PDB file of C-alpha atoms in Angstrom:
ATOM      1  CA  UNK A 766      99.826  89.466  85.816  1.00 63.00           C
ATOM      2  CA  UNK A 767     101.968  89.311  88.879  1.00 80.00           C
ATOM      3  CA  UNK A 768     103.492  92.196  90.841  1.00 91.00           C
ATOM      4  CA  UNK A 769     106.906  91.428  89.979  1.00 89.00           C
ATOM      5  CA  UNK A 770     107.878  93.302  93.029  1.00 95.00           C
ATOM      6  CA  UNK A 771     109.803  89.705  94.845  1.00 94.00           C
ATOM      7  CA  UNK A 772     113.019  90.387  96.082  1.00 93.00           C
ATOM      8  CA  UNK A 773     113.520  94.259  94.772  1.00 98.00           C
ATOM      9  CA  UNK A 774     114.818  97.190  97.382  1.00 98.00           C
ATOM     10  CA  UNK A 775     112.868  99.652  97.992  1.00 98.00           C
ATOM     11  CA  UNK A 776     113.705 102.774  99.621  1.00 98.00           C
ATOM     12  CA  UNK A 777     111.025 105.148 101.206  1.00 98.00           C
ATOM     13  CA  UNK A 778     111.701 109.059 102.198  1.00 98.00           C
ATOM     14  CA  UNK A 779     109.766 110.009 105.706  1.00 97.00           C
ATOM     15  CA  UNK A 780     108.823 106.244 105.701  1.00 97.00           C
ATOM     16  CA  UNK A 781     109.058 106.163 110.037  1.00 97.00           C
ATOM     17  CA  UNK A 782     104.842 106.842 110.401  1.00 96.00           C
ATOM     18  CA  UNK A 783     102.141 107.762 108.188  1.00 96.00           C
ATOM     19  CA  UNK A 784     102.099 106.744 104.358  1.00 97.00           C
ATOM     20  CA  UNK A 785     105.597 105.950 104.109  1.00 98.00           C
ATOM     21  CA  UNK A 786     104.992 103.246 106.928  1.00 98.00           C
ATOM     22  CA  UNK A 787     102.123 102.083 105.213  1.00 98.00           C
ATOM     23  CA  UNK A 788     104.119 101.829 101.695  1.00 98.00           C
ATOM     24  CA  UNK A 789     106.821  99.914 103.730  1.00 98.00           C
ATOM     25  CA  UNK A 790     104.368  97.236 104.950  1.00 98.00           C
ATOM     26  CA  UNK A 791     102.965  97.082 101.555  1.00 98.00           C
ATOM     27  CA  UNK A 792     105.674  96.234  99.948  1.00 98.00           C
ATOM     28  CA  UNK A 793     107.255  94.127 102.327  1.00 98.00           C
ATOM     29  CA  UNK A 794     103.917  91.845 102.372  1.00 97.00           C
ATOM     30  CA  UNK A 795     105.079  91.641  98.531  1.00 97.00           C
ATOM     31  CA  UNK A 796     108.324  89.976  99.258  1.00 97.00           C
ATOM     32  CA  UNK A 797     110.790  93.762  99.078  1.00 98.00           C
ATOM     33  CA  UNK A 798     113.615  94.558 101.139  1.00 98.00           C
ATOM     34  CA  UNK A 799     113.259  97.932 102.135  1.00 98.00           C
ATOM     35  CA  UNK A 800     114.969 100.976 103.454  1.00 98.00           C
ATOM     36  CA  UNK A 801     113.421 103.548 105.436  1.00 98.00           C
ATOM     37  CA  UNK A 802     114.865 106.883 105.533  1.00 98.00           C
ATOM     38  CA  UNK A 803     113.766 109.569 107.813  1.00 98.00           C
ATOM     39  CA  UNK A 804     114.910 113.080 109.413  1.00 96.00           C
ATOM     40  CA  UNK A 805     114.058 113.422 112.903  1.00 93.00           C
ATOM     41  CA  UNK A 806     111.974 110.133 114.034  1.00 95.00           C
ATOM     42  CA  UNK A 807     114.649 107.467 114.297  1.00 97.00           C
ATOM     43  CA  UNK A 808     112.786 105.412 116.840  1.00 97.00           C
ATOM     44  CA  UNK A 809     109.562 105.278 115.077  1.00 97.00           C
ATOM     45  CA  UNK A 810     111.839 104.061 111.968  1.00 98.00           C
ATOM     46  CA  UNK A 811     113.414 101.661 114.218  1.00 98.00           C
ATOM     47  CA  UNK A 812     110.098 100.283 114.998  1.00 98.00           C
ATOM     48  CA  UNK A 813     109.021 100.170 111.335  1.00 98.00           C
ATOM     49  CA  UNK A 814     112.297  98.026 110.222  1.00 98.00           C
ATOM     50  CA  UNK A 815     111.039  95.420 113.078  1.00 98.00           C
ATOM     51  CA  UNK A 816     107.696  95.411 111.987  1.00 98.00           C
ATOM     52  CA  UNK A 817     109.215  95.016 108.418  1.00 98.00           C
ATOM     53  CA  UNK A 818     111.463  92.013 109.619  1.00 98.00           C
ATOM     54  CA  UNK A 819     108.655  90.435 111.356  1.00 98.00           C
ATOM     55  CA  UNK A 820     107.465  89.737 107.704  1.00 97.00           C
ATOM     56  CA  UNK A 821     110.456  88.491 106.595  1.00 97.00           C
ATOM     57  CA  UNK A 822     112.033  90.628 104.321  1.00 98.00           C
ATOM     58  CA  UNK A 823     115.321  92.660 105.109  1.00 98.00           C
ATOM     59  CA  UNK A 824     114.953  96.025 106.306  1.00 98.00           C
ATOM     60  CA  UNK A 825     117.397  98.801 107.056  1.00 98.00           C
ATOM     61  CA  UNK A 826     117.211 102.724 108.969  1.00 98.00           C
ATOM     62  CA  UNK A 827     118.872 105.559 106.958  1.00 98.00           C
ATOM     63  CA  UNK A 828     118.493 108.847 108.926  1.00 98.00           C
ATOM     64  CA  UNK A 829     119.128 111.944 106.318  1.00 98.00           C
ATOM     65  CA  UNK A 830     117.684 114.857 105.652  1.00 98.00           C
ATOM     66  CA  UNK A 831     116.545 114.793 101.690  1.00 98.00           C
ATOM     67  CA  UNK A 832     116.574 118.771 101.770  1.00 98.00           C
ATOM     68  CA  UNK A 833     120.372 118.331 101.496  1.00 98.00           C
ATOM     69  CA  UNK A 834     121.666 116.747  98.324  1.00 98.00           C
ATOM     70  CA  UNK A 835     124.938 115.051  99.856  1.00 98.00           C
ATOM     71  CA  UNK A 836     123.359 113.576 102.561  1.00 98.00           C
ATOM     72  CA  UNK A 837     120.943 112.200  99.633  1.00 98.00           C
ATOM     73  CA  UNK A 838     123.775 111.146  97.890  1.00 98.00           C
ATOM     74  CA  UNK A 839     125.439 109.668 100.684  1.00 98.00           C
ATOM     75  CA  UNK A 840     122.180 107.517 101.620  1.00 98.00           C
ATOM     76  CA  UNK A 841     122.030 106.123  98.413  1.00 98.00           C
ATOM     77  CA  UNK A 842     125.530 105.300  97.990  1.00 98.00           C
ATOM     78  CA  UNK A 843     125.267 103.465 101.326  1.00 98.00           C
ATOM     79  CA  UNK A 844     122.312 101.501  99.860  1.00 98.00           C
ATOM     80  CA  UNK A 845     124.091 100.135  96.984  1.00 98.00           C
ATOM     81  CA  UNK A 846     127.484  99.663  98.816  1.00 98.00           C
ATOM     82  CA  UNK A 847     125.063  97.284 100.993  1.00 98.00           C
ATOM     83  CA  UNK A 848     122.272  95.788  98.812  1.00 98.00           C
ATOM     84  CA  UNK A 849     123.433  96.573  95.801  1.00 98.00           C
ATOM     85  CA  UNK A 850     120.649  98.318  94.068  1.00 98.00           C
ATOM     86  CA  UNK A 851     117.713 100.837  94.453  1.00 98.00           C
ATOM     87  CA  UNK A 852     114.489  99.283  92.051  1.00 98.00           C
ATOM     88  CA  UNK A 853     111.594 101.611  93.730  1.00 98.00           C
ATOM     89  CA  UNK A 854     111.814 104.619  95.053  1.00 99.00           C
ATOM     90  CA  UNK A 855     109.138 106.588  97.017  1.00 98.00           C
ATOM     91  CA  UNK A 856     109.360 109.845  97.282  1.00 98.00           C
ATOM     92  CA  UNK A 857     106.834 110.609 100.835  1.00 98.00           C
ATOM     93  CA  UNK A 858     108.903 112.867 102.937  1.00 97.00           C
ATOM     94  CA  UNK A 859     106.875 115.980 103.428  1.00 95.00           C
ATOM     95  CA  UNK A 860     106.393 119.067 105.595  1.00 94.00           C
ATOM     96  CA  UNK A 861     104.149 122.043 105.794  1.00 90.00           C
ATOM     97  CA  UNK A 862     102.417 124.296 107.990  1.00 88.00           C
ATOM     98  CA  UNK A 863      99.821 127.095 108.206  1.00 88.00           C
ATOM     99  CA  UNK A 864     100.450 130.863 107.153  1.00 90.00           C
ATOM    100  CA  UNK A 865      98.732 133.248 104.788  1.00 92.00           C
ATOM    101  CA  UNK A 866     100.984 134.935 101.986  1.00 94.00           C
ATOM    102  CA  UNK A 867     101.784 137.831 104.031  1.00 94.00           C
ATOM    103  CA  UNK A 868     102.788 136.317 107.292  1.00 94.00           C
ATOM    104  CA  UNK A 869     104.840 133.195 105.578  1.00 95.00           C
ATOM    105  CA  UNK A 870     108.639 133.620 106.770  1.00 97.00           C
ATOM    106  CA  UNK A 871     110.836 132.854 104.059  1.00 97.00           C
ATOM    107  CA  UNK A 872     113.159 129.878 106.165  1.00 97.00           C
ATOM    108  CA  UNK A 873     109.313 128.740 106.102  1.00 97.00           C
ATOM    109  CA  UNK A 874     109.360 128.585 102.424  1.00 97.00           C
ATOM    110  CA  UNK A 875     112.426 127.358 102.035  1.00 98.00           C
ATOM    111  CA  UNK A 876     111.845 124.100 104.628  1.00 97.00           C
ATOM    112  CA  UNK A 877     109.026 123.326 102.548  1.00 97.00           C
ATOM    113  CA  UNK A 878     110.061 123.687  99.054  1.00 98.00           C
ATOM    114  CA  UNK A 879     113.523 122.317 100.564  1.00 98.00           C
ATOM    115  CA  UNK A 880     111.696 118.872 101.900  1.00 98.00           C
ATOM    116  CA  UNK A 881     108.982 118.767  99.224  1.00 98.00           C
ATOM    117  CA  UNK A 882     110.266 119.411  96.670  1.00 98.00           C
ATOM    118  CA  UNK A 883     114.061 119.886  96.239  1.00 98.00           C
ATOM    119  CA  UNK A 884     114.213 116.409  98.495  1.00 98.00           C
ATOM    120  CA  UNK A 885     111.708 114.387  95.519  1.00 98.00           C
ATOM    121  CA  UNK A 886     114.385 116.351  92.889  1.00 98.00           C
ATOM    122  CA  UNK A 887     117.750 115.014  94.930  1.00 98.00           C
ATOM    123  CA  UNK A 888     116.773 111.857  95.409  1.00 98.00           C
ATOM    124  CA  UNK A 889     115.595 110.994  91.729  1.00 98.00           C
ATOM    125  CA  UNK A 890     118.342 112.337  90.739  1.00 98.00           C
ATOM    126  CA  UNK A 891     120.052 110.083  92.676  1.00 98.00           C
ATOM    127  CA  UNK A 892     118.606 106.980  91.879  1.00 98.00           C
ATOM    128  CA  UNK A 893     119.071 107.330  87.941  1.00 98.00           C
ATOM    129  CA  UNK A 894     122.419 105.394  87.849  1.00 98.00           C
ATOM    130  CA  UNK A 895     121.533 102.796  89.983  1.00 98.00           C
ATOM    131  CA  UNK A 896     118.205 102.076  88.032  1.00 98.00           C
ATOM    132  CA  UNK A 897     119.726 102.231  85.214  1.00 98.00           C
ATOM    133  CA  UNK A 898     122.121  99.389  86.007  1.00 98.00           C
ATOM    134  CA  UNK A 899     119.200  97.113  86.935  1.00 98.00           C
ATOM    135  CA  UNK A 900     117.821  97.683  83.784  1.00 98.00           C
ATOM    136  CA  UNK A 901     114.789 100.229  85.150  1.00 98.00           C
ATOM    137  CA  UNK A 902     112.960 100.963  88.117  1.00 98.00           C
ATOM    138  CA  UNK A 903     109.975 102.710  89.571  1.00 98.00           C
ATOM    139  CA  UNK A 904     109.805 105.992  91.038  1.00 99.00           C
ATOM    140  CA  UNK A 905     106.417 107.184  92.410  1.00 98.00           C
ATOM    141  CA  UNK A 906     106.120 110.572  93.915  1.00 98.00           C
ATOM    142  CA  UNK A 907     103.630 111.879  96.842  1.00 98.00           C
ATOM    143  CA  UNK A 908     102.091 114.922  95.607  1.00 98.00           C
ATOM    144  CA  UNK A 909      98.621 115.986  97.070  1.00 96.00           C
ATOM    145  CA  UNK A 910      95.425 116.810  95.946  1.00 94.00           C
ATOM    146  CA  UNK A 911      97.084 120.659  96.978  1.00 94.00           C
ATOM    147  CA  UNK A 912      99.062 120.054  94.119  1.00 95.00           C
ATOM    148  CA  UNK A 913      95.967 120.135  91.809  1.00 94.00           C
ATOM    149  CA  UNK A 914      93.507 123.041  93.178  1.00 90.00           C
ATOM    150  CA  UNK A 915      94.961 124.475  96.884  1.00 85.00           C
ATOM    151  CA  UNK A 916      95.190 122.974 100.511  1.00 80.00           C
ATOM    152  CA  UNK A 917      92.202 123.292 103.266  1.00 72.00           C
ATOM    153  CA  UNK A 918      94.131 125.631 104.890  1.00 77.00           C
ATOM    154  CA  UNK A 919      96.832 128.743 103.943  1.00 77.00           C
ATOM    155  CA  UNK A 920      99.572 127.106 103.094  1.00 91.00           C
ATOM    156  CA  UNK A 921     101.204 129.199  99.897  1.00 95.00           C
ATOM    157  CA  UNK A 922     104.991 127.145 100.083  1.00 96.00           C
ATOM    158  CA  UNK A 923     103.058 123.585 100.443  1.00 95.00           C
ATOM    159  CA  UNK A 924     100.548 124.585  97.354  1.00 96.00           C
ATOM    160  CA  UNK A 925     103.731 125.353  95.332  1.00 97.00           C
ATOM    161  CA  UNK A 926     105.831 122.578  96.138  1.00 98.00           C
ATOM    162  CA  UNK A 927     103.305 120.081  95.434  1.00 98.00           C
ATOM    163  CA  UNK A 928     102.407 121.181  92.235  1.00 98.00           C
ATOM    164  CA  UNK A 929     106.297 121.621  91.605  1.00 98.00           C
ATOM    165  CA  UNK A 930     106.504 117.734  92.489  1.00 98.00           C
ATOM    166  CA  UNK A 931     104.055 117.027  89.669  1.00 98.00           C
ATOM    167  CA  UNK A 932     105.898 119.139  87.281  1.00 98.00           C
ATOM    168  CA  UNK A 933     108.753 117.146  88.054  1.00 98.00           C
ATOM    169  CA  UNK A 934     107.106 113.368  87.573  1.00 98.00           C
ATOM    170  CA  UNK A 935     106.136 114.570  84.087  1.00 98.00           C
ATOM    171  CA  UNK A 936     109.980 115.488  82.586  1.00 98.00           C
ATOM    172  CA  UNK A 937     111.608 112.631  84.886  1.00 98.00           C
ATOM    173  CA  UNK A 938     109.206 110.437  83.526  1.00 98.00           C
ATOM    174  CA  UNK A 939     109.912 111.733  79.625  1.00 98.00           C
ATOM    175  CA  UNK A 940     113.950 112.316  80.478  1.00 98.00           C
ATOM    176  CA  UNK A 941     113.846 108.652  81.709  1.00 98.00           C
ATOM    177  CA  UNK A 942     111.452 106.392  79.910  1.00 98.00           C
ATOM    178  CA  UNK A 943     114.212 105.316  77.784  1.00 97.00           C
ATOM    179  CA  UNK A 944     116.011 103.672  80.490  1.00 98.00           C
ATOM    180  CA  UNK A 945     112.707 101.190  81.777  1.00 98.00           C
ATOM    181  CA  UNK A 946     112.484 103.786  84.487  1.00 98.00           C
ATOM    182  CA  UNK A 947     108.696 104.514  85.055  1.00 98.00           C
ATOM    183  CA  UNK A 948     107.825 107.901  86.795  1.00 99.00           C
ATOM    184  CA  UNK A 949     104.487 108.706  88.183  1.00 99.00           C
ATOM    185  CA  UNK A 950     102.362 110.331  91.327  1.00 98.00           C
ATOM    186  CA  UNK A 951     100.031 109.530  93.767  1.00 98.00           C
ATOM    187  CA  UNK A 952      98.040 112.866  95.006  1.00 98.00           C
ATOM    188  CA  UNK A 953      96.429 111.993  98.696  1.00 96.00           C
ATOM    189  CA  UNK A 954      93.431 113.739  99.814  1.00 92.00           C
ATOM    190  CA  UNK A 955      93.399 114.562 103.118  1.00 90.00           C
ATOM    191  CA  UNK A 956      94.550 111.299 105.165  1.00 92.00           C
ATOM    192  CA  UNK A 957      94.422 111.200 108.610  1.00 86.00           C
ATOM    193  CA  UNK A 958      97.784 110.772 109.692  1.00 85.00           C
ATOM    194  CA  UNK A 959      99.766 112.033 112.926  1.00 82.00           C
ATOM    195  CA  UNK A 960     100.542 115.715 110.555  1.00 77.00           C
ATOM    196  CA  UNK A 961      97.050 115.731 109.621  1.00 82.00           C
ATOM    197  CA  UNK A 962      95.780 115.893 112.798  1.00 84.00           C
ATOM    198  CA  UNK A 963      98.495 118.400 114.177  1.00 81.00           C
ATOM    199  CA  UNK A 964      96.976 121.022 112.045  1.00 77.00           C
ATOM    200  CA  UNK A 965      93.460 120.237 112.578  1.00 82.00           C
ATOM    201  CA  UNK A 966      90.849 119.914 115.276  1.00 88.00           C
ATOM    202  CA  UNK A 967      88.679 117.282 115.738  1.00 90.00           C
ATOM    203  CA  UNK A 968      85.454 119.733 114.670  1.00 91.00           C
ATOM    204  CA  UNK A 969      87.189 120.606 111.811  1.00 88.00           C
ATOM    205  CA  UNK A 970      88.551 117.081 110.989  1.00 89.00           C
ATOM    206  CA  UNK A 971      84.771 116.046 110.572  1.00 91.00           C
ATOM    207  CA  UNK A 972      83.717 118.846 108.683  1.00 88.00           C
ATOM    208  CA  UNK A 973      86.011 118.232 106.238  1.00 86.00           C
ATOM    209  CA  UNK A 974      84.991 114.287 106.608  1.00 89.00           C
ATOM    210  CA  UNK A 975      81.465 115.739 105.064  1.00 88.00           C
ATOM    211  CA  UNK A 976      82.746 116.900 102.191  1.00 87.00           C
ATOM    212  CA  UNK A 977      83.835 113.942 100.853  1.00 90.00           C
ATOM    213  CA  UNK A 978      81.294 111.936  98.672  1.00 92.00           C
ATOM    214  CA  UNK A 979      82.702 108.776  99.815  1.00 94.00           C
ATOM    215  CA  UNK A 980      81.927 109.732 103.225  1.00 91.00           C
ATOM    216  CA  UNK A 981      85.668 109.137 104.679  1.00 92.00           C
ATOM    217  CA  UNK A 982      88.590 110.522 104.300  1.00 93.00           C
ATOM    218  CA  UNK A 983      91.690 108.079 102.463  1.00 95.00           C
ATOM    219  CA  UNK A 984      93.515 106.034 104.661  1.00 95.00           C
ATOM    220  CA  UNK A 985      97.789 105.920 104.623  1.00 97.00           C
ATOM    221  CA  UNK A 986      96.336 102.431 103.234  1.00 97.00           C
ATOM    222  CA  UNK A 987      94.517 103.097 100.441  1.00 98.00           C
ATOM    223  CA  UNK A 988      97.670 105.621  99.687  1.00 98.00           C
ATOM    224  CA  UNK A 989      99.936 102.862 100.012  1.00 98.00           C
ATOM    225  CA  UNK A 990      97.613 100.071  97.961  1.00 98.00           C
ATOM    226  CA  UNK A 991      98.245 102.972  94.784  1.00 98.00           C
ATOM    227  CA  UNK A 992     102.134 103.189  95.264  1.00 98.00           C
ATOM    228  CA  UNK A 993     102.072  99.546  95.210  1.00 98.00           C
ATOM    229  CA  UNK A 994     100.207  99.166  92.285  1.00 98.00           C
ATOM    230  CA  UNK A 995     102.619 101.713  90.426  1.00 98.00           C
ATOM    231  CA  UNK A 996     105.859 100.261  91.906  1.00 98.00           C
ATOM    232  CA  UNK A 997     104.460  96.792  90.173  1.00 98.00           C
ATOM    233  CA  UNK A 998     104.300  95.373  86.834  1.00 97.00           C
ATOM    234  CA  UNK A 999     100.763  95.769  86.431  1.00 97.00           C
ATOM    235  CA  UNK A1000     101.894  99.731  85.630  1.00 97.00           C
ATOM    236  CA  UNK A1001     104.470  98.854  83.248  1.00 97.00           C
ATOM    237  CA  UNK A1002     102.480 101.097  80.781  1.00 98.00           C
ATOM    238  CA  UNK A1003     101.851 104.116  83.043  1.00 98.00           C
ATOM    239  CA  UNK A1004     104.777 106.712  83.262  1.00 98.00           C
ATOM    240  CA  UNK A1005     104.553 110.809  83.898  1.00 98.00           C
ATOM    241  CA  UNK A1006     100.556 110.540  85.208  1.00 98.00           C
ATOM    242  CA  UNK A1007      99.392 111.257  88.964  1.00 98.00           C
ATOM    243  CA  UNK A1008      96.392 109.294  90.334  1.00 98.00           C
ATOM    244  CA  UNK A1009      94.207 111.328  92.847  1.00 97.00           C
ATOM    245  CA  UNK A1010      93.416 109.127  96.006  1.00 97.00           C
ATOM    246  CA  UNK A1011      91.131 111.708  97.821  1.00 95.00           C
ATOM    247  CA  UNK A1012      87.363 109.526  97.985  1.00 94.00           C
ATOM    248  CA  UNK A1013      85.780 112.211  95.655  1.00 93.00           C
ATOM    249  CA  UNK A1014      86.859 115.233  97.435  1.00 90.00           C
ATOM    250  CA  UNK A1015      87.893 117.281  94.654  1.00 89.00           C
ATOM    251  CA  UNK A1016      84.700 116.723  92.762  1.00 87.00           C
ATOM    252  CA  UNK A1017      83.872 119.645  94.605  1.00 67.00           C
ATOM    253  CA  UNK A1018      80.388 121.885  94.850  1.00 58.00           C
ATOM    254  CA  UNK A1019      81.565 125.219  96.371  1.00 59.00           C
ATOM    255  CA  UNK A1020      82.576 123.264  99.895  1.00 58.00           C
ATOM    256  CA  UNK A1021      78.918 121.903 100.299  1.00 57.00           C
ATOM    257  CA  UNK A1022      78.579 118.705 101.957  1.00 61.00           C
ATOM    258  CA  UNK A1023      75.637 115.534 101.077  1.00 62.00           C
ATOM    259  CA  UNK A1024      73.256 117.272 103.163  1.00 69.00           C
ATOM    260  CA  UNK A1025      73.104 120.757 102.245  1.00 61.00           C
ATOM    261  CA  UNK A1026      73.562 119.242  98.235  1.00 56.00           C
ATOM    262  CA  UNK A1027      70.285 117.534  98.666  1.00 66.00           C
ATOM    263  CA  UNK A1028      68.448 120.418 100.935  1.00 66.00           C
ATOM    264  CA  UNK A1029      69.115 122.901  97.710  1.00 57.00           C
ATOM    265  CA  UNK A1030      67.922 120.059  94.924  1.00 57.00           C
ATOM    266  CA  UNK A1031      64.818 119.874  96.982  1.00 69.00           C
ATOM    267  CA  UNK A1032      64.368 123.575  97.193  1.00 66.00           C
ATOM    268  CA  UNK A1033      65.030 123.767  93.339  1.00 63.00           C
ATOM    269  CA  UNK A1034      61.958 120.968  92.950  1.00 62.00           C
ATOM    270  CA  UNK A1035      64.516 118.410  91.880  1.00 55.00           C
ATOM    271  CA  UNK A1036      64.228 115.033  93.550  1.00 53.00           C
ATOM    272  CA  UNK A1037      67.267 113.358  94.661  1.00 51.00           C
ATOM    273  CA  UNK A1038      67.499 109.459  95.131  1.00 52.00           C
TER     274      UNK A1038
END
């Protein structure tokens, strides 16, 4: 079966750098026009629309902040005034940060569950009429593996959101299944993009690298090859599921890595091959 993904519009939330990049490439190598939207980094969106182009599909910058539902509705009024349509949707942009319980502001909280999840709320919302005009779409949401257990580090408002975000891909996905429009997540592991490395050290970087069976942590590609695969026609039959992309990480024993698993088999008399 083919993608079925030639000449659809796609627009991508926080799609300047990381995943959202990655997802715009993606798709673009699969013959869709996409939009990028983005907050703060207009010139690294700028750079992804001409990387875009270079592959020749049409690409276009729309800088809004998803937190705030008119500027959501404004953006995708501007895409159909334009192209006519929404198809996909991707629902990337994301924040977070580092604070235990006690010492998490509230305008802390409220950036977080603003972005993460109010922004994947807004602009679903938003898409509905469109998609169902076009006679369905796809929307795929980035949730995290956070989502599922808790984050490698305290983050209370990012553990909420996230989990919030897969709350919500389960009743769009049952509100909307009527309408064609399929609904599902994608929960990342922990990917080494440019956030990813703001909140981590390179010693700590690798020692979370050893806990994952796979030996590596996800790339934004591998997060991007799953969207893809959603957004296409090969997923016509998946709606309201998340797929964890996280290289066995959450197969978890008690934050041991390969090593130390085999050191304590031996111990125990057990052999390991």
């Amino acid at each position: 079966m083919e993608l079925g993904l030639q000449r659809k519009n796609a627009l991508i939330t926080g799609g300047a750098k990381g995943i959202g990049k990655a997802c715009a490439l993606s798709f673009a190598g699969e013959g869709v026009d996409v939009i990028i939207n983005d907050f703060k980094d207009a010139t690294n969106a700028e750079l992804t629309v001409q990387e875009i182009r270079k592959l020749g599909r049409r690409a276009m910058v729309i800088m809004a902040d998803v937190a705030n539902e008119t500027e959501v509705n404004k953006m995708v009024d501007q895409v159909i005034q334009k192209w006519g349509g929404i198809d996909i949707l991707v629902n990337n942009a994301g924040v977070s940060g580092i604070a235990m319980i006690e010492d998490t502001k509230k305008s802390d909280w409220d950036r977080v569950l603003g972005v993460d999840l109010d922004g994947t709320f807004y602009c679903s919302k938003a898409v509905i009429g469109t998609m169902k005009k076009r006679g369905g779409g796809k929307i795929v949401n980035i949730s995290s593996i956070a989502g599922l257990r808790i984050p490698a580090v305290a983050a209370c408002h990012y553990t909420a959101a996230k989990a919030g975000v897969l709350g919500l891909t389960r009743h769009f996905a049952w509100e909307l299944a009527h309408f064609n429009i399929n609904v599902n997540a994608v929960c990342p592991g922990n990917v080494r993009t440019e956030m990813f490395e703001e909140l981590f050290t390179p010693d700590e970087i690798e020692n979370i690298r050893r806990q994952y069976p796979l030996g590596e942590l996800p790339t934004t590609e591998d997060i991007a090859n799953t969207v893809l695969f959603l957004a296409s026609d090969r997923a016509r039959m998946i709606t309201g599921c998340s797929i964890v992309v996280d290289g066995g990480f959450t197969l978890s024993t008690g934050g041991m890595d390969w090593d130390h698993y085999v050191r304590k088999k031996k111990e125990a008399g057990k052999k390991i091959k």
